[in-house]
Coordinates of C-alpha atoms in Angstrom, one line a residue:
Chain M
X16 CA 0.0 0.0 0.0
X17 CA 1.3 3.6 -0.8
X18 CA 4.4 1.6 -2.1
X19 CA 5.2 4.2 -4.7
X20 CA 5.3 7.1 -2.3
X21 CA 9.5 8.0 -1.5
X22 CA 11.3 10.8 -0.6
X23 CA 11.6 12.7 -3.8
X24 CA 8.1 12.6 -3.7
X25 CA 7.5 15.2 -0.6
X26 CA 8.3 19.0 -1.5
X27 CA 11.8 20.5 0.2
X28 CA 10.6 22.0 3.6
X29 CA 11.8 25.5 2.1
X30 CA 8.3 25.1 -0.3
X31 CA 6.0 25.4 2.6
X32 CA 7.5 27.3 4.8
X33 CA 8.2 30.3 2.6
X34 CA 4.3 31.0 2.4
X35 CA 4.1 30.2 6.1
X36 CA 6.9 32.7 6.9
X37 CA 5.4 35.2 4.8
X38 CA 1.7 35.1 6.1
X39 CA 2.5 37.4 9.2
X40 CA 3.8 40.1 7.4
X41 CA 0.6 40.7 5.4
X42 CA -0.8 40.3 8.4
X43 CA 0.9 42.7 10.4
X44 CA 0.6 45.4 7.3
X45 CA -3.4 45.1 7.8
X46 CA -2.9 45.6 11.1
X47 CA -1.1 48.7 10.2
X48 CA -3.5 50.2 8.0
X49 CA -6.2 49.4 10.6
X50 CA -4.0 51.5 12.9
X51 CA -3.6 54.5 10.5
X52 CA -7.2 54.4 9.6
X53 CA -9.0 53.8 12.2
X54 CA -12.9 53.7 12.3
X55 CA -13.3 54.6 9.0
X56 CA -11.9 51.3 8.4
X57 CA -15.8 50.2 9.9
X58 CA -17.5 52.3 8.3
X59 CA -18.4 51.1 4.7
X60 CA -17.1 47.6 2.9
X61 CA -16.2 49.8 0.1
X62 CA -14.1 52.0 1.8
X63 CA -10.5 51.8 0.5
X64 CA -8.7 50.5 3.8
X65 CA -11.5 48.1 4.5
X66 CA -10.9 46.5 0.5
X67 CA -7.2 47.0 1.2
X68 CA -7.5 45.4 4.6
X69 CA -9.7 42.7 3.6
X70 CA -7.6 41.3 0.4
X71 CA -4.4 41.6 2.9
X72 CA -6.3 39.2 5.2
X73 CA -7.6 36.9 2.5
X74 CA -5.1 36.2 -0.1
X75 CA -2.2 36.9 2.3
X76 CA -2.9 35.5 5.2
X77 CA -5.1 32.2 4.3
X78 CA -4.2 32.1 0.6
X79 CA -0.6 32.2 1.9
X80 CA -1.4 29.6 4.7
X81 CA -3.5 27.2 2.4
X82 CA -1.1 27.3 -0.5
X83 CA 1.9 26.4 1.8
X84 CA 0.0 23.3 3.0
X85 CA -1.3 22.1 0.0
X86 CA 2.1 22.0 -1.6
X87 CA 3.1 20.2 1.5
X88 CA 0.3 17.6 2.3
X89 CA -0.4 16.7 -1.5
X90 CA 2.3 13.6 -1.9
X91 CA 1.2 12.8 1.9
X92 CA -2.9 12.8 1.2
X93 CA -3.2 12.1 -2.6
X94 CA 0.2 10.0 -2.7
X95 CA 1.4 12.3 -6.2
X96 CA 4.5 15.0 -6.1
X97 CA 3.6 17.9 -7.4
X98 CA 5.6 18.8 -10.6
X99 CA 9.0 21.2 -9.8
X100 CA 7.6 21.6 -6.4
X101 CA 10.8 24.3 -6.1
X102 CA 9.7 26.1 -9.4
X103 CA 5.7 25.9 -8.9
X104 CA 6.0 26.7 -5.4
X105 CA 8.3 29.7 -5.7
X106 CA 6.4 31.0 -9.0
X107 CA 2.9 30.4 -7.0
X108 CA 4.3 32.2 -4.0
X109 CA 6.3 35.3 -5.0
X110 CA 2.6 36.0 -7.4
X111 CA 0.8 35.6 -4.5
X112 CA 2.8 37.8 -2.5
X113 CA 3.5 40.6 -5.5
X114 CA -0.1 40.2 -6.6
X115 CA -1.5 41.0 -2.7
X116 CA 0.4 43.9 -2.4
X117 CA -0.1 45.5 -5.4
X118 CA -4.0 44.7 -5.0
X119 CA -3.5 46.1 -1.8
X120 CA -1.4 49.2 -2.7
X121 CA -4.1 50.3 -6.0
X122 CA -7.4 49.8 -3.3
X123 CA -5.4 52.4 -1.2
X124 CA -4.1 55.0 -4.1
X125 CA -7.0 54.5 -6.7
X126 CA -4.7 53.5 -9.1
X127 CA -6.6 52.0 -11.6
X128 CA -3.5 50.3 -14.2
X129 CA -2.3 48.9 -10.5
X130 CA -5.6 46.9 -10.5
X131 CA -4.6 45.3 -13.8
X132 CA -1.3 44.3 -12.9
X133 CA -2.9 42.8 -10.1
X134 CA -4.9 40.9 -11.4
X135 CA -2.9 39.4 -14.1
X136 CA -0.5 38.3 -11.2
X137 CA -3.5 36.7 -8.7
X138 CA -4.8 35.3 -11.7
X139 CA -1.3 33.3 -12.7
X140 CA -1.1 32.3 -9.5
X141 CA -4.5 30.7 -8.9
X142 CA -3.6 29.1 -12.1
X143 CA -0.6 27.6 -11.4
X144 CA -1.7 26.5 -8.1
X145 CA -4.6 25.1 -9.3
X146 CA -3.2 23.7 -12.2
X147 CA -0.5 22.3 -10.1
X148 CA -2.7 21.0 -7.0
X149 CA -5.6 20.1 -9.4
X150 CA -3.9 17.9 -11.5
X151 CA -2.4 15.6 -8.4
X152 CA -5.5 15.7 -6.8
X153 CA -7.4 14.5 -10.1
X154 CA -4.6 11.9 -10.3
X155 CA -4.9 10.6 -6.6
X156 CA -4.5 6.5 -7.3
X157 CA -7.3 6.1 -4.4
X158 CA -9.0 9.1 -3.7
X159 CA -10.2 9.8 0.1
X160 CA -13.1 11.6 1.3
X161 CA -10.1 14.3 1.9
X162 CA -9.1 15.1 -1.3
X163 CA -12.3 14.7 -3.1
X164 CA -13.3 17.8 -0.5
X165 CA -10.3 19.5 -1.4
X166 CA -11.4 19.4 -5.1
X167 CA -14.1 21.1 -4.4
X168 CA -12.4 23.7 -2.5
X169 CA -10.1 24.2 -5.6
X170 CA -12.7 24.8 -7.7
X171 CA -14.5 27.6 -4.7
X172 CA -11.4 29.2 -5.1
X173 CA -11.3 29.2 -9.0
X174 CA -14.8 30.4 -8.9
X175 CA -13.9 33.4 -6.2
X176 CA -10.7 34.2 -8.3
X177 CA -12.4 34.6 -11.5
X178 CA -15.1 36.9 -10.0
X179 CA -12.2 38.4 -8.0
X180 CA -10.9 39.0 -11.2
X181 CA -13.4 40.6 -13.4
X182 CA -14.1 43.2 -10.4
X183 CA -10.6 44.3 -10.2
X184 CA -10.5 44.7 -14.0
X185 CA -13.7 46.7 -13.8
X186 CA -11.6 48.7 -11.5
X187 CA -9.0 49.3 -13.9
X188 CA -10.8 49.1 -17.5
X189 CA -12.8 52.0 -17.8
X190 CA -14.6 50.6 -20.6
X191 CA -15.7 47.5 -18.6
X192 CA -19.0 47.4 -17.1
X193 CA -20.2 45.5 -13.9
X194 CA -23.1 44.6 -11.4
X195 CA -20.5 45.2 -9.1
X196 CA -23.1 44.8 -5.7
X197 CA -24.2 41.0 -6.5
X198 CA -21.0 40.4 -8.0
X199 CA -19.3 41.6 -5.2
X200 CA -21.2 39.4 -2.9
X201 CA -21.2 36.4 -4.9
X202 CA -17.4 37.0 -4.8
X203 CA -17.5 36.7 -1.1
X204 CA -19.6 34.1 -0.5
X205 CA -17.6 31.8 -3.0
X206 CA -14.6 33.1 -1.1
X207 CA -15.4 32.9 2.1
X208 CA -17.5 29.9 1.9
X209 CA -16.7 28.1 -1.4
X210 CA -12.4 28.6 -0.6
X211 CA -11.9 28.9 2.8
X212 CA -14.5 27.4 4.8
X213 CA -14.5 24.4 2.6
X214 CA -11.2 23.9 3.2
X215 CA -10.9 24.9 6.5
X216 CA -13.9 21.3 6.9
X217 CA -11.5 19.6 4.5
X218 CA -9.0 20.1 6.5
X219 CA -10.1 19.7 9.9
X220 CA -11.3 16.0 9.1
X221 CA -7.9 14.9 8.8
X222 CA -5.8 17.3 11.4
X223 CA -8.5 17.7 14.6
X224 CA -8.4 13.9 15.1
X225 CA -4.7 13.7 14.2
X226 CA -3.5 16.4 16.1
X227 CA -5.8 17.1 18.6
X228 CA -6.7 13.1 19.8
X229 CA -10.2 13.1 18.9
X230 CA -12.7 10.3 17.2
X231 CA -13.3 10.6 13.9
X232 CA -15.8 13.1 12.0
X233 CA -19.1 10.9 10.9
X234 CA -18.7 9.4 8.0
X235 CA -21.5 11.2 6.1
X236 CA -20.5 14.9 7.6
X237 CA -17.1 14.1 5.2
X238 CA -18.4 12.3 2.9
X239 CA -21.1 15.2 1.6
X240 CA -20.4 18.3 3.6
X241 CA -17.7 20.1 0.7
X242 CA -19.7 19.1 -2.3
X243 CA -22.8 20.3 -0.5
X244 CA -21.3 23.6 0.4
X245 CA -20.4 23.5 -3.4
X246 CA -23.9 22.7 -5.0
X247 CA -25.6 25.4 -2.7
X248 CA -23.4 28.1 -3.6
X249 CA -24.2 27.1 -7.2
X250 CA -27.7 27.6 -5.9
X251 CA -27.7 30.9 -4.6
X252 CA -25.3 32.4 -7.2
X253 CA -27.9 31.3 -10.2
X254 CA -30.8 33.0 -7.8
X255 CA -29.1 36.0 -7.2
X256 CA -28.5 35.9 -11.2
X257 CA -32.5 35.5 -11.5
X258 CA -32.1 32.6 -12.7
X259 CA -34.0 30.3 -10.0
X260 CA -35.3 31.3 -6.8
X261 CA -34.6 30.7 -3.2
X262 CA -31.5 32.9 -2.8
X263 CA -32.5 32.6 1.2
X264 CA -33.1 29.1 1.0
X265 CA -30.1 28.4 0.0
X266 CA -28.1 30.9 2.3
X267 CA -30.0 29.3 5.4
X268 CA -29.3 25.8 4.2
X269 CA -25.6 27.1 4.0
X270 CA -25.3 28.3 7.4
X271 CA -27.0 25.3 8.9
X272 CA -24.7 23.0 7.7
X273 CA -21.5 25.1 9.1
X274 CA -23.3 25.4 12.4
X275 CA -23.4 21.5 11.9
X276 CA -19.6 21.6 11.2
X277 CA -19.2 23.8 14.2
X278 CA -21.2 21.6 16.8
X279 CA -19.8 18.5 15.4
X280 CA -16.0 19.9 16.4
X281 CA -16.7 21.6 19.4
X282 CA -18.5 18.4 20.4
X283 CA -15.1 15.8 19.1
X284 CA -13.2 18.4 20.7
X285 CA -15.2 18.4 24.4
X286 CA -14.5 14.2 24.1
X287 CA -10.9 14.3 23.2
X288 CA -8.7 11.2 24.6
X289 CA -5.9 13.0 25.8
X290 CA -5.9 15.6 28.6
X291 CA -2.6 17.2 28.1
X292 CA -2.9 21.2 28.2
X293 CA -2.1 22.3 24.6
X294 CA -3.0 25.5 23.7
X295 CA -4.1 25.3 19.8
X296 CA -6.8 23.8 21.3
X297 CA -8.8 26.8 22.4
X298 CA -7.4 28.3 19.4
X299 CA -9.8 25.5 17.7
X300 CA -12.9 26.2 20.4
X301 CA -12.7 29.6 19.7
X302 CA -13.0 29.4 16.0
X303 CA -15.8 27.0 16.2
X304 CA -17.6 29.2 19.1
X305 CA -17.1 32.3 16.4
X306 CA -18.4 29.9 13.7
X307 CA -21.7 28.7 15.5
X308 CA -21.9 32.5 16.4
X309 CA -21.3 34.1 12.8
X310 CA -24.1 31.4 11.3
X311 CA -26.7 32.2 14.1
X312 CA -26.2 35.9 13.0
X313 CA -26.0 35.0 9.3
X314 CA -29.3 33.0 9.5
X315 CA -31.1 35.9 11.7
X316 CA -29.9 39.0 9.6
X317 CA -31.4 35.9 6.9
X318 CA -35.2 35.6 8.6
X319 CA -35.3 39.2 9.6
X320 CA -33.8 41.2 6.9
X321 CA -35.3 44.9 7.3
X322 CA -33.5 44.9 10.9
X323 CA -31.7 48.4 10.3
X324 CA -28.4 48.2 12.1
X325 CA -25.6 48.1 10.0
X326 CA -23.0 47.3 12.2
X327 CA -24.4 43.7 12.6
X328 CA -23.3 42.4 8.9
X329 CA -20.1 44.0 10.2
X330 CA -20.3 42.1 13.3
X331 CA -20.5 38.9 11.2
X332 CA -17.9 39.4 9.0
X333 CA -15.6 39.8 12.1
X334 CA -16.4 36.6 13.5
X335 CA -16.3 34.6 10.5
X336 CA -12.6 35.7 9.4
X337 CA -11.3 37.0 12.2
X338 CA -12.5 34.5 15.2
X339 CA -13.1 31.9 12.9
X340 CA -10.9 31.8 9.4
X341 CA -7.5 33.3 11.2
X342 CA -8.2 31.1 14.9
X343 CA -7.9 28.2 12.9
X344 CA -4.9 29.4 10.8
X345 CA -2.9 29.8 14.1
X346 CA -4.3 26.6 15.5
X347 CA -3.0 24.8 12.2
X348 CA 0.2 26.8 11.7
X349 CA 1.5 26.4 15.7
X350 CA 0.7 22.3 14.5
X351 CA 1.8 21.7 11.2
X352 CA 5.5 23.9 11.5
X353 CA 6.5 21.7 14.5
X354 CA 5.5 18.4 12.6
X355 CA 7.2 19.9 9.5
X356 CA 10.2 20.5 11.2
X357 CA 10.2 16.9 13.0
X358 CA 9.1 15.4 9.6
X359 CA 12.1 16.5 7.3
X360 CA 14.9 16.2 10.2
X361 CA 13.6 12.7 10.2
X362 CA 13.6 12.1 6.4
X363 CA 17.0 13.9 6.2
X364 CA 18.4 11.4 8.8
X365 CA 16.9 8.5 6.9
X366 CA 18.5 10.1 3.2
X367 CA 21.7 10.4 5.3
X368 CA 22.7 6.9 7.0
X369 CA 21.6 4.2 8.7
X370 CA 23.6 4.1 10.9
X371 CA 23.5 7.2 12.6
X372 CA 21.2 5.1 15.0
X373 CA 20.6 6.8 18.5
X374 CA 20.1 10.3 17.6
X375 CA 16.5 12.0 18.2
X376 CA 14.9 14.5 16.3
X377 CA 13.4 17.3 18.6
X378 CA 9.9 16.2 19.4
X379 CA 6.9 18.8 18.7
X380 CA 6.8 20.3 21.8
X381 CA 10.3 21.5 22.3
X382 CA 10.3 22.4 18.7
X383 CA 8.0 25.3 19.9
X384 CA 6.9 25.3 23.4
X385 CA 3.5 26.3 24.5
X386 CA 4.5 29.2 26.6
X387 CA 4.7 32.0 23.7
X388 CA 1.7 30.3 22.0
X389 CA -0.6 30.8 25.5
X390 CA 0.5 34.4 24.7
X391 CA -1.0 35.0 21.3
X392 CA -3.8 33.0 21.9
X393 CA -4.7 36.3 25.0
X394 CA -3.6 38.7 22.0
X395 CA -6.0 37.1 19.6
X396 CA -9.4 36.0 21.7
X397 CA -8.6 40.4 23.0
X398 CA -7.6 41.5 19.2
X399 CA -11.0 39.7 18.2
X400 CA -13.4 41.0 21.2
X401 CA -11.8 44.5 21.1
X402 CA -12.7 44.5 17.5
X403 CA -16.2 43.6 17.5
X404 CA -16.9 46.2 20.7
X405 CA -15.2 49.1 18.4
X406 CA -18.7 48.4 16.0
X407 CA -20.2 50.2 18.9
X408 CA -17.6 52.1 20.5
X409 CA -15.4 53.6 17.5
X410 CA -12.5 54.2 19.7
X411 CA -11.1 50.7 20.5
X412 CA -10.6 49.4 17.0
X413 CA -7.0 51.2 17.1
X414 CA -6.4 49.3 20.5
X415 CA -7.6 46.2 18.6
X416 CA -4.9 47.0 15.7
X417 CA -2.3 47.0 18.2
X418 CA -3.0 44.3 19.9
X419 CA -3.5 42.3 16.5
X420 CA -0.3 43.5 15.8
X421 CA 1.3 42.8 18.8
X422 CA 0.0 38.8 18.1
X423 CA 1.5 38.5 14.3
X424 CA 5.1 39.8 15.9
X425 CA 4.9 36.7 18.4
X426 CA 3.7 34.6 15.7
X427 CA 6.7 35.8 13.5
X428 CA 9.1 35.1 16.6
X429 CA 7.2 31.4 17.0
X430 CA 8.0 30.7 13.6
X431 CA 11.2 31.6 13.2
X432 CA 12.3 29.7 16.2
X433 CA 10.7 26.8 15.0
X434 CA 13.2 27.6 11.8
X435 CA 16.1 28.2 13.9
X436 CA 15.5 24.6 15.6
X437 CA 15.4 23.0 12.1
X438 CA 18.5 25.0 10.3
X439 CA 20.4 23.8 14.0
X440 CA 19.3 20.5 14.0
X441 CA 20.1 19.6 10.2
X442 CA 23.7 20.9 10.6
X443 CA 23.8 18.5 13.4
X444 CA 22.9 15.4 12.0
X445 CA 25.0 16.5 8.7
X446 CA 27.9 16.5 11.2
X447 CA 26.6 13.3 12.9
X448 CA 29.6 10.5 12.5
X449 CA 29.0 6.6 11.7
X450 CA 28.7 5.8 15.7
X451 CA 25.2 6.6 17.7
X452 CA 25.0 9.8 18.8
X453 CA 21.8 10.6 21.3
X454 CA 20.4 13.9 21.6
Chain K
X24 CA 10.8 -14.8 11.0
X25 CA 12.2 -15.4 14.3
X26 CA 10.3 -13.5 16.5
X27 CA 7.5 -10.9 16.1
X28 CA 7.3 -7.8 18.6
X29 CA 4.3 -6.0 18.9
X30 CA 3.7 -2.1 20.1
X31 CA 0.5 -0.1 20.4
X32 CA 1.4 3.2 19.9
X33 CA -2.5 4.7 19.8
X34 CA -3.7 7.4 21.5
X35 CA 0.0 9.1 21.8
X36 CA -0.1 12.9 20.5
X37 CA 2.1 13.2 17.0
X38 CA 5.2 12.7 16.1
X39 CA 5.2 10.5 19.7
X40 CA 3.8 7.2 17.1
X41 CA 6.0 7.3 14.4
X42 CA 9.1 8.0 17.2
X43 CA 8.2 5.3 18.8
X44 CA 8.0 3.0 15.6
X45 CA 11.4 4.4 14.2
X46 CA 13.3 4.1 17.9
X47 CA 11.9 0.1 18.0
X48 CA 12.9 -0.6 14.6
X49 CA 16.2 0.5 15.5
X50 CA 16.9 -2.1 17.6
X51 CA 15.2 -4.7 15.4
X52 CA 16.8 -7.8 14.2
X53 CA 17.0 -9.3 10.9
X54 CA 14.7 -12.0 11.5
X55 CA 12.2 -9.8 13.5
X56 CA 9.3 -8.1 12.7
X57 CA 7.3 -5.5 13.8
X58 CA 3.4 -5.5 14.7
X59 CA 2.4 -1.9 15.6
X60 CA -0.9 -0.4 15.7
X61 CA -2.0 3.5 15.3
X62 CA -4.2 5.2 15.3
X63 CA -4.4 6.2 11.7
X64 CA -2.0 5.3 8.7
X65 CA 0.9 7.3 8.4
X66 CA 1.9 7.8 5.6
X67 CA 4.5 10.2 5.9
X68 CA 6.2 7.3 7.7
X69 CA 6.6 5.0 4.5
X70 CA 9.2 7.1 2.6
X71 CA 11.0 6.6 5.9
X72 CA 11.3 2.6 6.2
X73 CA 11.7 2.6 2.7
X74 CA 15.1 5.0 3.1
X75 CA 16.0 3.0 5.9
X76 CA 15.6 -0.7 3.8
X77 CA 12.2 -1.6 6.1
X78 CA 9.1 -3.6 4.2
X79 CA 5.9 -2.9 5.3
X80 CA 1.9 -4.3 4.9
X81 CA -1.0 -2.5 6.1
X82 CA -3.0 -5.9 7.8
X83 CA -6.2 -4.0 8.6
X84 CA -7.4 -0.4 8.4
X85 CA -10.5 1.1 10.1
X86 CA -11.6 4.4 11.9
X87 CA -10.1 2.3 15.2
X88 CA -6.9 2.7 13.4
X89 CA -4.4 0.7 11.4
X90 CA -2.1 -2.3 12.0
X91 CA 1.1 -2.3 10.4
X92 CA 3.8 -4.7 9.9
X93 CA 7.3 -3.7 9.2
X94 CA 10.3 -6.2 8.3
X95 CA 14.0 -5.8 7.9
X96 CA 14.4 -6.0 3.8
X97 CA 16.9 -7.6 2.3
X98 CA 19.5 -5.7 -0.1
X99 CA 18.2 -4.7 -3.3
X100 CA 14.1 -5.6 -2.7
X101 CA 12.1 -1.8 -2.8
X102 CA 8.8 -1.1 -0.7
X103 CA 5.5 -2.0 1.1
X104 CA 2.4 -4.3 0.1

């Protein structure tokens, strides 16, 4: 079973971790502009910092994240290499990165060839990616629930970079004409729920149980809950087209089943095996407590539509990326870098010798400690609460900046000493003689 | 074979299982083989026995979790079943 899989087949470490490294960068410049801008950032989704902050957030933060770890877990889940993992991964990741700022620098200057640019970058790097990813996950000998979700998450994000797409070039063709509201929407909702949620389900089937020690997700939740997601997003964008009705149906039917997703986790989570204090944890309850929240919310702005406070939408947006999408980022990241790390010091021992028997890799744990993770996790659940009290009162959302930048500085420092541990640790064993050597 | 050694490495937080595995077969000999059950398949642990000349089988698979058996290969003979 699996007999083909080797070495070669998993991407260098550098492939991963390279989008990994960069995500709290783009992170910390949101927080910046959230800083400089202040309310106004609240005020209106279509107020330049808020599309400049949002995008930031989105494509470099959990594009960045969920590029990174599908380059890394394809050979592992779908047991196929990606092509040139070096050349795809780098082109994927410095048109990612180029693409986000420049998005990011034309929503803030009004630009409008920047929007172009832009989008010709985003655009070549969703295509490579998917063409990349797409084509090992079509090609999986024996396809698991997993990657048959994570097909459908490919195509959410297709379908969100196309309309992504033809907004940005409506920015910057004057000649070009859109329904920019409905397409704007449909645009998030693909995003948001089509992309990010889907894979964020995808994703959790196979890491809460492996990581966090719980029983397995029911068999039907995996089985049908990304193509589902899929089918009623194809739903509601053909009714808000005209096309066919039940446009609320549909959203309602959507928010149910991530409220089932939710309950299903927080419930796995509540009957875990192993009582050992681990801190990516309550990063995990918390986005799943935001989640149940952000679909209650969703479902009542739903059923009650003509309720005239505008800060609610605002409020759910908040909880959905920030306390949901970017909890379970961290609660992932703070995971998968230590098991990285431990991974390819362990396949670079095995390449080496051997018998270089007696040496240990670093285990998790002392790969990065729980200590400075505890501390983000105060900065984040305080970032996230200080942000949604500023809908009400203006004047903490600056407080809420700082503190969200105070939490991507730690996560920088995390992840970098989780790199510093392997760039140690593989100049030991490359000095390691013929004899044991413990560590 | 001469002997067969069994370990139940379920229920252990990663990379505890596949330390475990790799530290027993370590200390494996040439006519031993190793039973080990976990609590899902790892797969990033095949490349590894492969590199370090172990054969493998997967005897049974379920959402209890997996039972493996790893042998010392001899020179020249490639992979798992």
């Amino acid at each position: 079973m699996n007999g083909a899989l080797s070495l070669e087949q998993a991407p260098p470490i550098s492939v991963p971790l390279r989008f990994f490294l960069t995500l709290p960068a783009f992170g910390a410049l949101a927080a910046f502009i959230l800083l400089w801008a202040g309310a106004d950032a609240l005020a209106s989704r279509w107020h330049p910092a808020t599309l400049a902050i949002s995008h930031l957030v989105m494509l470099g933060m959990f594009c960045m994240v969920m590029f990174g770890a599908m380059f890394q877990m394809l050979p592992v889940l779908a047991g196929v290499r990606a092509p040139w993992p070096r050349l795809t991964g780098g082109s994927c990741h410095v048109l990612l990165t180029g693409g986000t700022l420049l998005l990011a620098i034309a929503f803030l200057s009004g630009a409008t060839a920047l929007f172009v640019v832009a989008a010709a970058m985003l655009g070549l790097a969703v295509a490579v990616f998917a063409g990349v990813i797409g084509n090992g996950l079509l090609r999986a000998p024996q396809p698991a629930a997993s990657v048959r979700g994570m097909r459908w998450a490919l195509l959410g994000l297709v379908v969100t970079a196309i309309a992504g797409i033809t907004l940005a070039l409506g920015y910057g063709l004057p000649g070009m004409t859109l329904l920019r509201h409905p397409l704007t929407d449909l645009h998030l909702a693909w995003g948001l729920v089509g992309w990010v949620a889907a894979l964020i389900v995808v994703v959790a089937f196979q890491v809460v149980p492996m990581f966090q020690m719980t029983e397995p997700y029911p068999h039907r939740l995996r089985r049908w809950l990304a193509p589902s997601l899929f089918v009623l997003l194809t739903w509601l964008s053909l009714a808000v087209s005209g096309l066919v009705p039940g446009s609320a149906a549909a959203t309602l039917a959507l928010a149910t089943l991530l409220a089932a997703f939710a309950l299903q986790t927080l419930l796995l989570l509540a009957r875990r095996r192993r009582r050992v204090r681990d801190t990516s944890l309550y990063f995990w309850r918390f986005g799943m407590l935001s989640l149940s929240l952000s679909t209650l919310l969703f479902g009542l702005l739903q059923l009650f539509p003509t309720r005239p406070d505008s800060r609610l939408p605002l409020a759910l947006a908040v909880l959905f990326v920030a306390g949901f999408g970017l909890s379970i980022v961290f609660a992932m990241l703070y995971k998968i870098v230590p098991f990285l790390v431990w991974l390819h010091l362990q396949q670079r021992l095995a390449a080496r010798s051997v018998a270089v028997r007696g040496y240990r890799a670093p285990a998790m744990r002392a790969v990065l400690s729980d200590a400075p993770v505890r501390r983000h996790l105060a900065l984040h659940l305080a970032a996230v609460a200080l942000l949604l009290g500023s809908l009400w009162l203006p004047l903490l959302v600056r407080i809420s900046a700082a503190l969200w930048l105070a939490g991507l500085v730690l996560l920088a420092g995390n992840l970098a000493g989780a790199m510093r541990c392997y760039i140690k640790q593989s100049r030991r064993i490359d000095q390691l003689g013929d004899g044991p050597v413990c560590d | 074979m001469a002997g067969e050694i069994a370990i139940d490495v379920r229920g252990l937080e990663p990379c505890e299982p596949m330390e475990r595995i790799l530290t027993r077969l370590d200390t494996l000999g040439a006519d031993q083989q190793l039973r080990a059950l976990i609590d899902r398949e790892p797969l990033p642990l095949y490349p590894m026995l492969e590199q370090r000349g172990f054969g493998w089988k997967v005897l049974a698979m379920d959402d209890d979790g997996c039972e493996l058996l790893i042998w010392p290969r001899p020179q020249g003979r490639s992979g798992g079943t």
